[in-house]
Amino acid sequence: MSESKPETRNEFEKQKQELIAALKACGAVRYGDFTLASGKKSKYYIDIKKASTDPKTLKLIAKQAALRIKEMDVGTVAGVELGGVPLATAVSLETELPLLLVRKSEKAYGTKSRFVGELQPGDALVLLEDVTTSGGSVKDAIEVVREAGGNVKYVITVVDREESAKENLRAVDAELIPLVTASDLL
C-alpha cells in the first residue's frame, strides 16, 4: 500500500481509537483461558463475531476498511467463511465493490464451488479477516483464490494478535493490514 497522506493517517488513528472503544463496549475482548483456532492457548480472546453482529461496531469496521481500500488497486472485496462474511459484506456495501465469499471447503452439491460471487482470472481482491494469529486460514483462502486466477495482494484484519500472521502472509506475497492490533486493545 502506498504511503498515506498525513490527514489520512490522522483519520486512520481517529477511527482506530473509535474502533477500540467499540470493540471493548460490545464485549468483543474477553479474558480467561482460551484455545485459539491455531491451537495456541491464550489468556485473552477477541470475539469479532460479537462486533460483527453489533450494527454500530460493524459500521465502524466497514468505514475504517473502506478508507484503507481507497489506497489500493483492487476491484473486489472478499471474505472467508464464517468470520469474514459479515465483514466483507459490510465493506462491500460501504465501498460499492463486488463481493466474493470464499468457502473453507468445496460445496458437495449444486455448483460444487468454493466461491459465492464472481471471480474472473486477473481480478484483484482484498481479503477481509476477523482476527489473525498465524494467518493460516487466510493463507489457505489466498491459495484457493490464486489457483482460480485471482490476485490477492492485501488482507485487512480487524485485529492482528501480532503472532506471526504479518510475516507468514508476507512470505506468500500478501500484505496484512490490521485495523487494530492486540497491543492496541490490551
Short mmCIF file of C-alpha atoms in Angstrom, two decimals:
data_model
loop_
_atom_site.label_atom_id
_atom_site.label_comp_id
_atom_site.label_asym_id
_atom_site.label_seq_id
_atom_site.Cartn_x
_atom_site.Cartn_y
_atom_site.Cartn_z
CA MET A 1 0.00 0.00 0.00
CA SER A 2 1.35 3.43 -0.82
CA GLU A 3 2.42 5.81 1.95
CA SER A 4 -0.69 7.68 3.07
CA LYS A 5 -1.02 11.45 3.45
CA PRO A 6 -0.82 12.99 6.96
CA GLU A 7 -4.56 13.83 7.00
CA THR A 8 -5.37 10.22 6.05
CA ARG A 9 -3.05 8.90 8.79
CA ASN A 10 -4.82 11.19 11.28
CA GLU A 11 -8.18 9.81 10.13
CA PHE A 12 -6.85 6.21 10.48
CA GLU A 13 -5.76 6.96 14.06
CA LYS A 14 -9.07 8.63 14.96
CA GLN A 15 -11.04 5.70 13.56
CA LYS A 16 -8.75 3.19 15.28
CA GLN A 17 -9.46 4.79 18.68
CA GLU A 18 -13.22 4.72 17.94
CA LEU A 19 -12.98 1.05 16.94
CA ILE A 20 -11.02 0.10 20.07
CA ALA A 21 -13.70 1.74 22.23
CA ALA A 22 -16.48 0.00 20.27
CA LEU A 23 -14.80 -3.44 20.47
CA LYS A 24 -14.48 -3.11 24.23
CA ALA A 25 -18.02 -1.74 24.64
CA CYS A 26 -19.66 -4.59 22.71
CA GLY A 27 -17.80 -7.25 24.71
CA ALA A 28 -15.50 -8.46 21.92
CA VAL A 29 -12.46 -8.54 24.22
CA ARG A 30 -12.64 -11.27 26.86
CA TYR A 31 -10.17 -12.57 29.45
CA GLY A 32 -9.78 -16.15 30.71
CA ASP A 33 -8.31 -19.40 29.35
CA PHE A 34 -8.96 -19.94 25.64
CA THR A 35 -7.81 -22.24 22.85
CA LEU A 36 -7.50 -20.39 19.53
CA ALA A 37 -8.23 -21.73 16.03
CA SER A 38 -4.45 -22.06 15.60
CA GLY A 39 -4.42 -24.46 18.58
CA LYS A 40 -2.48 -21.99 20.75
CA LYS A 41 -3.59 -21.23 24.31
CA SER A 42 -4.34 -17.63 25.24
CA LYS A 43 -5.30 -15.58 28.32
CA TYR A 44 -7.48 -13.34 26.15
CA TYR A 45 -9.95 -13.86 23.31
CA ILE A 46 -11.07 -11.40 20.68
CA ASP A 47 -14.59 -12.31 19.61
CA ILE A 48 -15.12 -10.30 16.42
CA LYS A 49 -18.38 -12.18 15.85
CA LYS A 50 -19.75 -10.10 18.75
CA ALA A 51 -18.55 -6.99 16.92
CA SER A 52 -19.88 -8.08 13.53
CA THR A 53 -23.35 -8.67 14.99
CA ASP A 54 -23.39 -5.19 16.55
CA PRO A 55 -24.50 -2.76 13.78
CA LYS A 56 -22.61 0.29 15.12
CA THR A 57 -19.34 -1.62 15.52
CA LEU A 58 -19.73 -3.34 12.14
CA LYS A 59 -20.28 0.05 10.51
CA LEU A 60 -17.07 1.39 12.12
CA ILE A 61 -15.16 -1.65 10.83
CA ALA A 62 -16.57 -1.16 7.32
CA LYS A 63 -15.73 2.55 7.26
CA GLN A 64 -12.19 2.00 8.50
CA ALA A 65 -11.55 -0.80 6.00
CA ALA A 66 -13.07 1.29 3.18
CA LEU A 67 -10.70 4.16 3.96
CA ARG A 68 -7.74 1.81 3.50
CA ILE A 69 -9.18 0.20 0.36
CA LYS A 70 -9.33 3.63 -1.30
CA GLU A 71 -5.50 3.47 -1.40
CA MET A 72 -5.44 0.00 -3.01
CA ASP A 73 -5.76 -1.09 -6.60
CA VAL A 74 -8.49 -3.69 -6.02
CA GLY A 75 -11.87 -4.32 -7.62
CA THR A 76 -13.41 -6.94 -5.31
CA VAL A 77 -13.88 -7.38 -1.57
CA ALA A 78 -13.61 -10.99 -0.40
CA GLY A 79 -14.28 -12.74 2.89
CA VAL A 80 -13.63 -16.23 4.20
CA GLU A 81 -16.48 -18.09 5.88
CA LEU A 82 -17.58 -17.63 8.64
CA GLY A 83 -15.96 -14.65 10.32
CA GLY A 84 -15.07 -12.78 7.13
CA VAL A 85 -18.56 -12.97 5.60
CA PRO A 86 -20.35 -10.19 7.55
CA LEU A 87 -17.19 -8.06 7.47
CA ALA A 88 -16.71 -8.37 3.70
CA THR A 89 -20.43 -7.81 3.12
CA ALA A 90 -20.40 -4.59 5.16
CA VAL A 91 -17.22 -3.40 3.41
CA SER A 92 -18.69 -4.24 0.00
CA LEU A 93 -21.75 -2.11 0.85
CA GLU A 94 -19.52 0.74 2.08
CA THR A 95 -17.17 0.69 -0.94
CA GLU A 96 -19.73 -0.44 -3.54
CA LEU A 97 -17.19 -3.01 -4.75
CA PRO A 98 -18.38 -6.51 -5.74
CA LEU A 99 -18.34 -9.19 -3.04
CA LEU A 100 -16.73 -12.64 -3.21
CA LEU A 101 -17.18 -15.18 -0.42
CA VAL A 102 -14.65 -17.99 -0.06
CA ARG A 103 -15.85 -21.27 1.42
CA LYS A 104 -13.47 -23.27 3.58
CA SER A 105 -14.20 -26.36 1.51
CA GLU A 106 -15.84 -27.24 -1.78
CA LYS A 107 -19.63 -27.45 -1.66
CA ALA A 108 -20.78 -31.08 -2.04
CA TYR A 109 -23.84 -30.22 -4.14
CA GLY A 110 -25.04 -27.77 -6.81
CA THR A 111 -22.13 -25.96 -8.47
CA LYS A 112 -19.63 -27.51 -6.02
CA SER A 113 -17.85 -24.15 -6.00
CA ARG A 114 -15.57 -22.75 -3.29
CA PHE A 115 -16.87 -19.26 -4.15
CA VAL A 116 -20.07 -17.27 -3.86
CA GLY A 117 -19.87 -14.39 -6.30
CA GLU A 118 -17.88 -13.87 -9.49
CA LEU A 119 -14.14 -14.45 -9.76
CA GLN A 120 -12.50 -13.83 -13.12
CA PRO A 121 -8.84 -14.52 -13.92
CA GLY A 122 -6.79 -11.43 -13.11
CA ASP A 123 -9.32 -9.96 -10.64
CA ALA A 124 -7.57 -8.00 -7.86
CA LEU A 125 -9.09 -8.69 -4.44
CA VAL A 126 -8.67 -7.58 -0.86
CA LEU A 127 -9.49 -10.30 1.69
CA LEU A 128 -11.24 -9.41 4.96
CA GLU A 129 -10.50 -11.44 8.08
CA ASP A 130 -11.83 -11.08 11.61
CA VAL A 131 -8.76 -11.97 13.71
CA THR A 132 -5.31 -13.13 12.59
CA THR A 133 -2.91 -15.11 14.75
CA SER A 134 -0.63 -17.11 12.45
CA GLY A 135 -2.57 -16.26 9.28
CA GLY A 136 -3.14 -19.94 8.45
CA SER A 137 -6.80 -19.80 7.42
CA VAL A 138 -6.36 -16.66 5.33
CA LYS A 139 -3.28 -18.19 3.64
CA ASP A 140 -5.47 -21.13 2.57
CA ALA A 141 -8.04 -18.70 1.12
CA ILE A 142 -5.32 -16.77 -0.74
CA GLU A 143 -4.09 -20.02 -2.27
CA VAL A 144 -7.59 -21.03 -3.42
CA VAL A 145 -8.25 -17.58 -4.94
CA ARG A 146 -4.88 -17.56 -6.70
CA GLU A 147 -5.43 -21.09 -8.06
CA ALA A 148 -8.67 -19.77 -9.62
CA GLY A 149 -6.74 -16.91 -11.25
CA GLY A 150 -7.46 -14.14 -8.74
CA ASN A 151 -4.84 -11.78 -7.39
CA VAL A 152 -4.70 -11.16 -3.62
CA LYS A 153 -2.13 -8.57 -2.51
CA TYR A 154 -3.85 -7.32 0.65
CA VAL A 155 -5.55 -8.79 3.69
CA ILE A 156 -7.37 -6.46 6.07
CA THR A 157 -7.87 -7.95 9.52
CA VAL A 158 -9.95 -6.31 12.22
CA VAL A 159 -7.49 -7.44 14.91
CA ASP A 160 -3.99 -8.84 14.44
CA ARG A 161 -2.84 -10.77 17.52
CA GLU A 162 0.75 -10.00 16.41
CA GLU A 163 1.80 -13.65 16.50
CA SER A 164 3.41 -14.09 13.03
CA ALA A 165 0.48 -13.55 10.64
CA LYS A 166 2.15 -10.45 9.12
CA GLU A 167 5.37 -12.37 8.41
CA ASN A 168 3.58 -15.53 7.23
CA LEU A 169 1.46 -13.55 4.77
CA ARG A 170 4.47 -11.55 3.56
CA ALA A 171 6.06 -14.94 2.72
CA VAL A 172 3.20 -15.55 0.24
CA ASP A 173 3.43 -12.01 -1.15
CA ALA A 174 0.40 -10.57 0.67
CA GLU A 175 0.37 -7.54 2.94
CA LEU A 176 -1.51 -7.76 6.24
CA ILE A 177 -3.23 -4.52 7.20
CA PRO A 178 -4.63 -4.61 10.74
CA LEU A 179 -7.31 -2.13 11.73
CA VAL A 180 -6.25 -2.73 15.33
CA THR A 181 -3.51 -4.83 16.94
CA ALA A 182 -3.72 -6.85 20.14
CA SER A 183 -1.33 -4.42 21.82
CA ASP A 184 -3.70 -1.54 20.87
CA LEU A 185 -6.57 -3.41 22.57
CA LEU A 186 -4.82 -4.77 25.64
#
